[in-house]
Coordinates of C-alpha atoms and ligand atoms in Angstrom, one line a residue:
X264 CA -85.4 0.6 -49.8
X265 CA -83.3 -2.2 -51.3
X266 CA -85.6 -4.7 -49.6
X267 CA -88.7 -3.1 -51.1
X268 CA -87.2 -3.1 -54.6
X269 CA -86.3 -6.8 -54.2
X270 CA -89.7 -7.7 -52.9
X271 CA -91.3 -5.9 -55.8
X272 CA -89.1 -7.6 -58.4
X273 CA -89.9 -11.0 -56.7
X274 CA -93.6 -10.3 -56.9
X275 CA -93.4 -9.4 -60.6
X276 CA -91.5 -12.6 -61.4
X277 CA -93.9 -14.8 -59.3
X278 CA -97.1 -13.2 -60.4
X279 CA -97.7 -15.2 -63.6
X280 CA -97.0 -18.5 -61.7
X281 CA -99.4 -17.5 -58.8
X282 CA -102.1 -16.4 -61.3
X283 CA -101.8 -19.7 -63.2
X284 CA -102.0 -21.7 -60.0
X285 CA -105.1 -19.7 -59.0
X286 CA -106.8 -20.5 -62.3
X287 CA -106.1 -24.2 -62.0
X288 CA -107.5 -24.4 -58.4
X289 CA -110.5 -22.4 -59.5
X290 CA -111.2 -24.9 -62.4
X291 CA -110.7 -27.8 -60.1
X292 CA -113.1 -26.6 -57.5
X293 CA -115.7 -26.4 -60.3
X294 CA -115.0 -29.9 -61.5
X295 CA -115.6 -31.1 -58.0
X296 CA -119.2 -29.9 -57.9
X297 CA -120.0 -30.6 -61.5
X298 CA -120.5 -34.4 -61.4
X299 CA -120.3 -36.4 -64.6
X300 CA -123.7 -36.9 -66.3
X301 CA -125.4 -40.3 -65.7
X302 CA -127.6 -41.7 -68.5
X303 CA -130.6 -43.6 -67.2
X304 CA -132.6 -45.9 -69.5
X305 CA -136.2 -46.6 -68.5
X306 CA -137.9 -49.3 -70.6
X307 CA -141.7 -49.5 -70.6
X308 CA -141.5 -45.8 -69.9
X309 CA -145.1 -45.2 -71.1
X310 CA -146.5 -47.5 -68.5
X311 CA -147.8 -46.6 -65.0
X312 CA -144.5 -47.3 -63.1
X313 CA -142.7 -45.3 -65.8
X314 CA -144.9 -42.3 -65.2
X315 CA -144.3 -42.5 -61.4
X316 CA -140.5 -43.1 -61.5
X317 CA -139.4 -40.7 -64.2
X318 CA -140.0 -37.5 -62.1
X319 CA -138.3 -39.2 -59.1
X320 CA -135.1 -39.8 -61.1
X321 CA -135.2 -36.3 -62.6
X322 CA -135.6 -34.9 -59.1
X323 CA -132.6 -36.7 -57.6
X324 CA -134.4 -39.3 -55.5
X325 CA -132.5 -42.2 -57.1
X326 CA -129.0 -40.7 -57.6
X327 CA -128.8 -37.9 -55.1
X328 CA -129.5 -34.1 -55.2
X329 CA -126.3 -33.2 -57.0
X330 CA -126.3 -35.7 -59.8
X331 CA -127.2 -34.5 -63.3
X332 CA -129.0 -37.1 -65.4
X333 CA -130.2 -37.7 -69.0
X334 CA -133.3 -39.9 -69.3
X335 CA -133.7 -42.4 -72.1
X336 CA -137.4 -43.3 -72.4
X337 CA -138.1 -46.5 -74.4
X338 CA -141.4 -48.2 -75.1
X339 CA -142.0 -50.5 -78.1
X340 CA -145.6 -50.4 -78.9
X341 CA -146.4 -48.3 -81.9
X342 CA -149.4 -46.5 -80.3
X343 CA -147.3 -45.4 -77.4
X344 CA -145.0 -43.4 -79.6
X345 CA -147.2 -40.3 -79.0
X346 CA -147.6 -41.0 -75.3
X347 CA -143.8 -41.2 -74.9
X348 CA -143.4 -37.8 -76.5
X349 CA -146.1 -36.5 -74.2
X350 CA -144.1 -37.7 -71.2
X351 CA -141.0 -36.1 -72.7
X352 CA -142.8 -32.8 -73.0
X353 CA -144.0 -33.0 -69.4
X354 CA -140.4 -33.8 -68.1
X355 CA -139.1 -30.7 -70.0
X356 CA -142.0 -28.5 -68.7
X357 CA -141.2 -29.5 -65.1
X358 CA -137.8 -27.9 -65.6
X359 CA -136.0 -30.2 -63.2
X360 CA -132.6 -28.6 -62.5
X361 CA -130.8 -32.0 -62.6
X362 CA -132.4 -33.1 -65.9
X363 CA -130.0 -32.3 -68.7
X364 CA -131.7 -34.2 -71.6
X365 CA -134.5 -36.5 -72.5
X366 CA -134.5 -39.0 -75.4
X367 CA -137.9 -40.6 -76.1
X368 CA -137.6 -43.5 -78.6
X369 CA -139.1 -46.7 -79.9
X370 CA -135.7 -47.7 -81.2
X371 CA -133.9 -50.0 -78.7
X372 CA -130.4 -49.2 -80.0
X373 CA -130.9 -45.5 -79.6
X374 CA -132.4 -46.1 -76.2
X375 CA -129.5 -48.2 -74.9
X376 CA -126.7 -46.0 -76.3
X377 CA -124.1 -45.4 -73.6
X378 CA -126.5 -45.8 -70.7
X379 CA -125.0 -46.2 -67.2
X380 CA -128.2 -47.4 -65.5
X381 CA -131.1 -49.4 -67.0
X382 CA -134.4 -49.7 -65.2
X383 CA -136.3 -52.5 -67.1
X384 CA -140.1 -52.0 -66.7
X385 CA -141.1 -52.9 -70.2
X386 CA -143.0 -56.1 -70.7
X387 CA -146.4 -57.7 -71.0
X388 CA -148.7 -57.8 -67.9
X389 CA -150.6 -61.0 -67.4
X390 CA -154.2 -60.3 -68.5
X391 CA -157.2 -62.2 -67.2
X392 CA -157.4 -65.6 -68.8
X393 CA -153.8 -65.5 -69.9
X394 CA -151.7 -68.5 -68.8
X395 CA -148.6 -67.6 -66.6
X396 CA -146.4 -69.6 -68.9
X397 CA -147.8 -67.7 -71.9
X398 CA -146.9 -64.4 -70.3
X399 CA -143.5 -65.8 -69.4
X400 CA -142.6 -66.9 -72.9
X401 CA -143.6 -63.6 -74.4
X402 CA -141.5 -61.6 -71.9
X403 CA -138.6 -63.9 -72.4
X404 CA -138.2 -63.1 -76.1
X405 CA -138.6 -59.4 -75.2
X406 CA -135.7 -59.7 -72.6
X407 CA -133.5 -61.6 -75.0
X408 CA -133.8 -58.9 -77.6
X409 CA -133.2 -56.1 -75.1
X410 CA -130.3 -57.9 -73.5
X411 CA -128.6 -58.1 -76.9
X412 CA -129.0 -54.3 -77.4
X413 CA -127.9 -53.5 -73.8
X414 CA -124.8 -55.7 -74.1
X415 CA -123.8 -54.0 -77.4
X416 CA -124.7 -50.4 -76.7
X417 CA -124.8 -49.7 -73.0
X418 CA -121.6 -48.7 -71.0
X419 CA -119.5 -51.7 -69.9
X420 CA -120.3 -51.2 -66.3
X421 CA -124.1 -50.5 -66.8
X422 CA -126.2 -51.3 -63.7
X423 CA -129.4 -53.1 -64.6
X424 CA -132.5 -53.4 -62.5
X425 CA -135.2 -55.7 -63.8
X426 CA -138.8 -55.1 -62.7
X427 CA -141.0 -56.7 -65.3
X428 CA -142.4 -60.1 -64.3
X429 CA -141.2 -62.8 -64.0
X430 CA -138.4 -60.4 -62.8
X431 CA -135.9 -63.0 -61.5
X432 CA -136.1 -65.0 -64.7
X433 CA -136.1 -62.0 -67.0
X434 CA -132.9 -60.9 -65.2
X435 CA -131.5 -64.4 -65.8
X436 CA -132.1 -64.1 -69.5
X437 CA -130.6 -60.7 -69.5
X438 CA -127.5 -62.1 -67.9
X439 CA -127.2 -64.9 -70.4
X440 CA -127.7 -62.7 -73.5
X441 CA -125.7 -59.7 -72.4
X442 CA -122.4 -61.4 -71.3
X443 CA -120.5 -58.1 -71.7
X444 CA -122.3 -56.7 -68.7
X445 CA -120.8 -58.0 -65.5
X446 CA -123.2 -60.5 -63.9
X447 CA -122.8 -58.6 -60.6
X448 CA -124.5 -55.6 -62.3
X449 CA -127.7 -57.5 -63.2
X450 CA -130.4 -57.4 -60.5
X451 CA -134.1 -57.8 -60.0
X452 CA -136.3 -55.9 -57.5
X453 CA -137.4 -57.6 -54.3
X454 CA -137.2 -54.3 -52.3
X455 CA -141.0 -53.9 -52.5
X456 CA -141.4 -57.2 -50.7
X457 CA -138.8 -56.2 -48.2
X458 CA -140.4 -52.8 -47.4
X459 CA -143.8 -54.5 -47.2
X460 CA -142.5 -56.9 -44.6
X461 CA -140.9 -54.0 -42.6
X462 CA -144.3 -52.4 -42.6
X463 CA -146.3 -55.4 -41.4
X464 CA -143.8 -55.9 -38.5
X465 CA -143.9 -52.2 -37.7
X466 CA -147.7 -52.3 -37.5
X467 CA -147.7 -55.4 -35.3
X468 CA -145.1 -53.8 -32.9
X469 CA -146.7 -50.3 -33.1
X470 CA -143.5 -48.7 -34.3
X471 CA -142.6 -47.0 -37.5
X472 CA -141.2 -49.0 -40.4
X473 CA -137.9 -47.1 -40.3
X474 CA -137.4 -48.5 -36.8
X475 CA -137.3 -52.1 -38.1
X476 CA -134.4 -53.6 -40.0
X477 CA -132.7 -56.7 -41.3
X478 CA -135.6 -58.7 -42.5
X479 CA -134.7 -61.0 -45.4
X480 CA -136.6 -61.7 -48.5
X481 CA -135.4 -65.0 -49.9
X482 CA -136.0 -66.1 -53.5
X483 CA -138.4 -65.2 -56.3
X484 CA -140.4 -62.0 -56.6
X485 CA -143.6 -64.2 -56.7
X486 CA -145.9 -65.5 -54.1
X487 CA -143.3 -68.1 -53.1
X488 CA -140.8 -65.5 -51.7
X489 CA -140.0 -66.1 -48.1
X490 CA -139.9 -63.1 -45.7
X491 CA -137.7 -64.2 -42.8
X492 CA -137.6 -62.2 -39.5
X493 CA -135.2 -64.5 -37.6
X494 CA -132.4 -61.8 -37.6
X495 CA -134.6 -58.7 -37.7
X496 CA -134.4 -56.1 -35.0
X497 CA -136.3 -52.9 -34.1
X498 CA -135.2 -49.8 -32.3
X499 CA -136.7 -48.9 -28.9
X500 CA -135.8 -46.2 -26.3
X501 CA -133.7 -48.9 -24.6
X502 CA -131.8 -50.1 -27.6
X503 CA -132.3 -52.7 -30.3
X504 CA -134.6 -55.6 -29.7
X505 CA -135.2 -58.9 -31.6
X506 CA -138.4 -58.8 -33.6
X507 CA -139.2 -62.5 -33.1
X508 CA -139.0 -62.2 -29.3
X509 CA -141.3 -59.2 -29.2
X510 CA -143.9 -60.3 -31.7
X511 CA -144.1 -63.3 -29.4
X512 CA -146.3 -65.3 -31.8
X513 CA -144.6 -67.9 -34.0
X514 CA -148.0 -68.8 -35.3
X515 CA -148.6 -65.2 -36.6
X516 CA -145.1 -65.0 -38.1
X517 CA -145.5 -68.3 -39.8
X518 CA -149.0 -67.7 -41.2
X519 CA -150.7 -64.3 -41.4
X520 CA -147.4 -62.3 -41.7
X521 CA -145.9 -64.4 -44.5
X522 CA -149.3 -64.6 -46.3
X523 CA -149.9 -60.9 -46.2
X524 CA -146.4 -60.0 -47.5
X525 CA -146.6 -62.6 -50.2
X526 CA -150.0 -61.5 -51.4
X527 CA -149.7 -57.7 -50.9
X528 CA -149.2 -57.1 -54.7
X529 CA -152.5 -59.0 -55.4
X530 CA -154.4 -57.1 -52.7
X531 CA -153.2 -53.7 -54.2
X532 CA -154.1 -55.0 -57.6
X533 CA -157.7 -55.8 -56.4
X534 CA -158.1 -52.5 -54.7
X535 CA -156.6 -50.3 -57.5
X536 CA -157.6 -52.4 -60.5
X537 CA -154.0 -51.9 -61.4
X538 CA -150.7 -53.1 -60.0
X539 CA -148.6 -51.2 -57.5
X540 CA -146.8 -48.3 -59.2
X541 CA -146.2 -45.5 -56.7
X542 CA -144.6 -47.9 -54.1
X543 CA -142.8 -49.8 -56.8
X544 CA -141.2 -46.7 -58.3
X545 CA -140.2 -45.4 -54.8
X546 CA -138.5 -48.6 -53.7
X547 CA -136.7 -48.9 -57.1
X548 CA -135.1 -45.6 -56.2
X549 CA -134.2 -47.0 -52.7
X550 CA -132.7 -50.0 -54.4
X551 CA -130.5 -48.1 -56.8
X552 CA -129.6 -45.4 -54.2
X553 CA -128.3 -48.1 -51.8
X554 CA -126.4 -49.8 -54.6
X555 CA -124.7 -46.6 -55.8
X556 CA -124.0 -45.2 -52.3
X557 CA -124.2 -47.6 -49.4
X558 CA -126.6 -49.4 -47.1
X559 CA -126.5 -47.8 -43.6
X560 CA -124.0 -49.3 -41.1
X561 CA -125.4 -52.5 -39.4
X562 CA -128.2 -52.8 -41.9
X563 CA -128.9 -54.9 -44.9
X564 CA -131.6 -54.9 -47.6
X565 CA -132.9 -57.5 -50.0
X566 CA -132.1 -57.6 -53.7
X567 CA -132.3 -60.3 -56.4
X568 CA -128.7 -61.1 -57.4
X569 CA -126.8 -63.8 -59.2
X570 CA -126.3 -66.6 -56.7
X571 CA -122.7 -67.5 -55.9
X572 CA -123.8 -70.6 -54.1
X573 CA -124.3 -68.9 -50.7
X574 CA -126.8 -70.6 -48.4
X575 CA -126.8 -73.6 -50.7
X576 CA -128.7 -71.7 -53.5
X577 CA -128.0 -73.0 -57.0
X578 CA -125.1 -71.2 -58.6
X579 CA -126.2 -68.7 -61.3
X580 CA -129.8 -68.4 -60.3
X581 CA -131.1 -64.8 -59.8
X582 CA -132.3 -65.1 -56.2
X583 CA -133.1 -62.6 -53.5
X584 CA -130.6 -62.5 -50.6
X585 CA -129.7 -60.2 -47.7
X586 CA -127.3 -57.7 -49.3
X587 CA -124.9 -55.0 -48.1
X588 CA -123.6 -52.3 -50.4
X589 CA -120.8 -49.8 -50.3
X590 CA -119.6 -47.4 -53.1
X591 CA -121.2 -49.3 -56.0
X592 CA -120.1 -52.7 -54.7
X593 CA -122.3 -55.2 -52.9
X594 CA -122.0 -58.5 -51.1
X595 CA -124.3 -61.2 -49.8
X596 CA -124.4 -61.1 -46.0
X597 CA -122.8 -64.4 -44.9
X598 CA -123.0 -66.7 -41.9
X599 CA -126.7 -66.1 -40.9
X600 CA -128.2 -69.1 -39.1
X601 CA -131.1 -70.6 -41.0
X602 CA -133.8 -72.6 -39.1
X603 CA -135.6 -75.6 -40.6
X604 CA -138.7 -73.7 -41.4
X605 CA -136.9 -71.0 -43.4
X606 CA -134.7 -73.6 -45.1
X607 CA -137.8 -75.4 -46.4
X608 CA -139.3 -72.1 -47.7
X609 CA -135.9 -71.1 -49.3
X610 CA -135.8 -74.4 -51.1
X611 CA -139.4 -74.1 -52.3
X612 CA -138.8 -70.7 -53.9
X613 CA -135.5 -71.8 -55.4
X614 CA -137.3 -74.8 -56.9
X615 CA -139.8 -72.5 -58.6
X616 CA -136.9 -70.4 -60.0
X617 CA -135.2 -73.6 -61.3
X618 CA -138.5 -74.6 -63.0
X619 CA -138.8 -71.0 -64.5
X620 CA -135.2 -71.2 -65.7
X621 CA -135.7 -74.5 -67.4
X622 CA -139.0 -73.3 -69.0
X623 CA -137.1 -70.2 -70.3
X624 CA -134.4 -72.4 -71.8
X625 CA -137.0 -74.6 -73.6
X626 CA -138.8 -71.4 -74.9
X627 CA -135.5 -70.0 -76.2
X628 CA -134.5 -73.3 -77.8
X629 CA -137.7 -73.3 -79.8
X630 CA -137.0 -69.8 -81.3
Ligands
LIG235 N1 -140.6 -56.5 -59.2 C1 -141.5 -55.8 -58.6 O1 -141.5 -55.5 -57.4 C2 -142.7 -55.2 -59.4 C3 -143.6 -54.4 -58.8 C4 -144.6 -53.8 -59.6 C5 -144.7 -54.2 -60.9 N2 -143.8 -55.0 -61.4 C6 -143.8 -55.3 -62.9 O2 -143.3 -54.2 -63.6 C7 -143.7 -54.2 -64.9 C8 -144.2 -52.8 -65.3 O3 -145.4 -52.5 -64.6 P1 -146.4 -51.3 -65.0 O4 -147.4 -51.3 -64.0 O5 -145.6 -50.1 -65.3 O6 -147.0 -52.0 -66.4 P2 -147.7 -51.2 -67.6 O7 -148.4 -52.2 -68.4 O8 -148.4 -50.0 -67.1 O9 -146.4 -50.8 -68.4 C9 -145.6 -51.6 -69.1 C10 -145.1 -50.9 -70.3 O10 -144.2 -51.8 -71.0 C11 -144.4 -51.6 -72.4 N3 -143.9 -52.7 -73.2 C12 -144.6 -53.8 -73.6 N4 -143.8 -54.6 -74.3 C13 -142.6 -53.9 -74.3 C14 -141.4 -54.2 -75.0 N5 -141.2 -55.3 -75.7 N6 -140.4 -53.3 -74.8 C15 -140.5 -52.2 -74.1 N7 -141.7 -51.9 -73.5 C16 -142.7 -52.7 -73.6 C17 -145.9 -51.3 -72.6 O11 -146.2 -50.6 -73.8 C18 -146.2 -50.5 -71.3 O12 -146.1 -49.1 -71.6 C19 -144.8 -55.3 -64.9 O13 -144.3 -56.5 -65.5 C20 -145.2 -55.5 -63.5 O14 -145.7 -56.8 -63.3 C21 -142.8 -55.5 -60.7
LIG236 O1 -147.2 -56.5 -61.1 C1 -147.7 -57.3 -60.3 O2 -148.3 -58.3 -60.6 C2 -147.7 -57.0 -58.8 C3 -146.3 -56.7 -58.4 O3 -145.4 -57.7 -58.7 C4 -146.3 -56.4 -56.9 O4 -145.6 -57.1 -56.2 O5 -146.9 -55.4 -56.5

């Protein structure tokens, strides 16, 4: 009887503490599933890649199926104002569970406010008869202005992915004019070239692209980039095999393969009368997903990043390298053997980037 009384008294004293503890654990368990909102800016959002990528981001393809997002849509041309609003209405109508808000604006400051990720599609496409240098100089002033706004208004660790061509050099300008954003966070997209190369090899070996890995895209996202298969492997029933040995044609690898990958964008443009959008949007999600989470074990991908001098590439150039990622951090894969053929191609594409950079500098000095 005495024991029972003691137990009862004990329970009465302990109950408020136990109840409080239960409340705290309950709240914590909710915090764990409710991830912090990520704000994603898409510039040039009224364009064709914008239209393809926005629903992918809202559906969790880029940042995972549990990640709530707010989308910031930016485009700068007056007549697109209405189009932007139309896209906003569509995004709302689709009722994506992860989409917590949409801002559609032609004001770059509002667009950049507190964004965590910036996907830079906005820019002028080269029209028929337009000089490449003309297109480059116009895009350079666009990137300078947007870099200033991003540097001032985005979050300090904002991750930036530049699409718009010339993408490596636009990223370089962004790096120069947004010094508050860590240079490690400024990238350009060469994943499309990488995935195209995987597919050409897969077709030749009669396997699926997902069985092939570790191709390298070196350099510029232009027709000078170099798809290198010297370290690439593919999966067979009997384990991993070297692509180069099984293709068994150096001639094909040095001619048709490289040429097809380098000019795939042009071929799509001819066929569609518009540049690639569906594939570009999809691989941009692959790029950011790998960057934020990780590249699978034993595998690398290609990304245009700021050169740290690896493989003899000029320091500071935005150049495509083999990259591994883990938990938001990335590194250039080191120590890969480079043959004479690849070395010459790597230098040629670096030379083009150096020329673009000095052209950019001269354009900016004139302003
Ligand atoms: N790196 C790659 O792998 C890759 C692949 C495909 C396309 N691209 C490039 O991506 C870019 C976008 O392609 P797209 O097919 O969506 O082009 P698009 O012409 O359909 O869209 C571009 C959008 O940018 C907008 N824009 C123009 N000037 C702007 C500015 N100052 N600020 C903000 N927005 C501006 C336009 O109004 C338009 O809506 C192009 O430069 C294209 O060449 C790159
Ligand atoms: O926009 C383009 O000119 C083509 C694009 O860069 C591509 O590689 O598909």
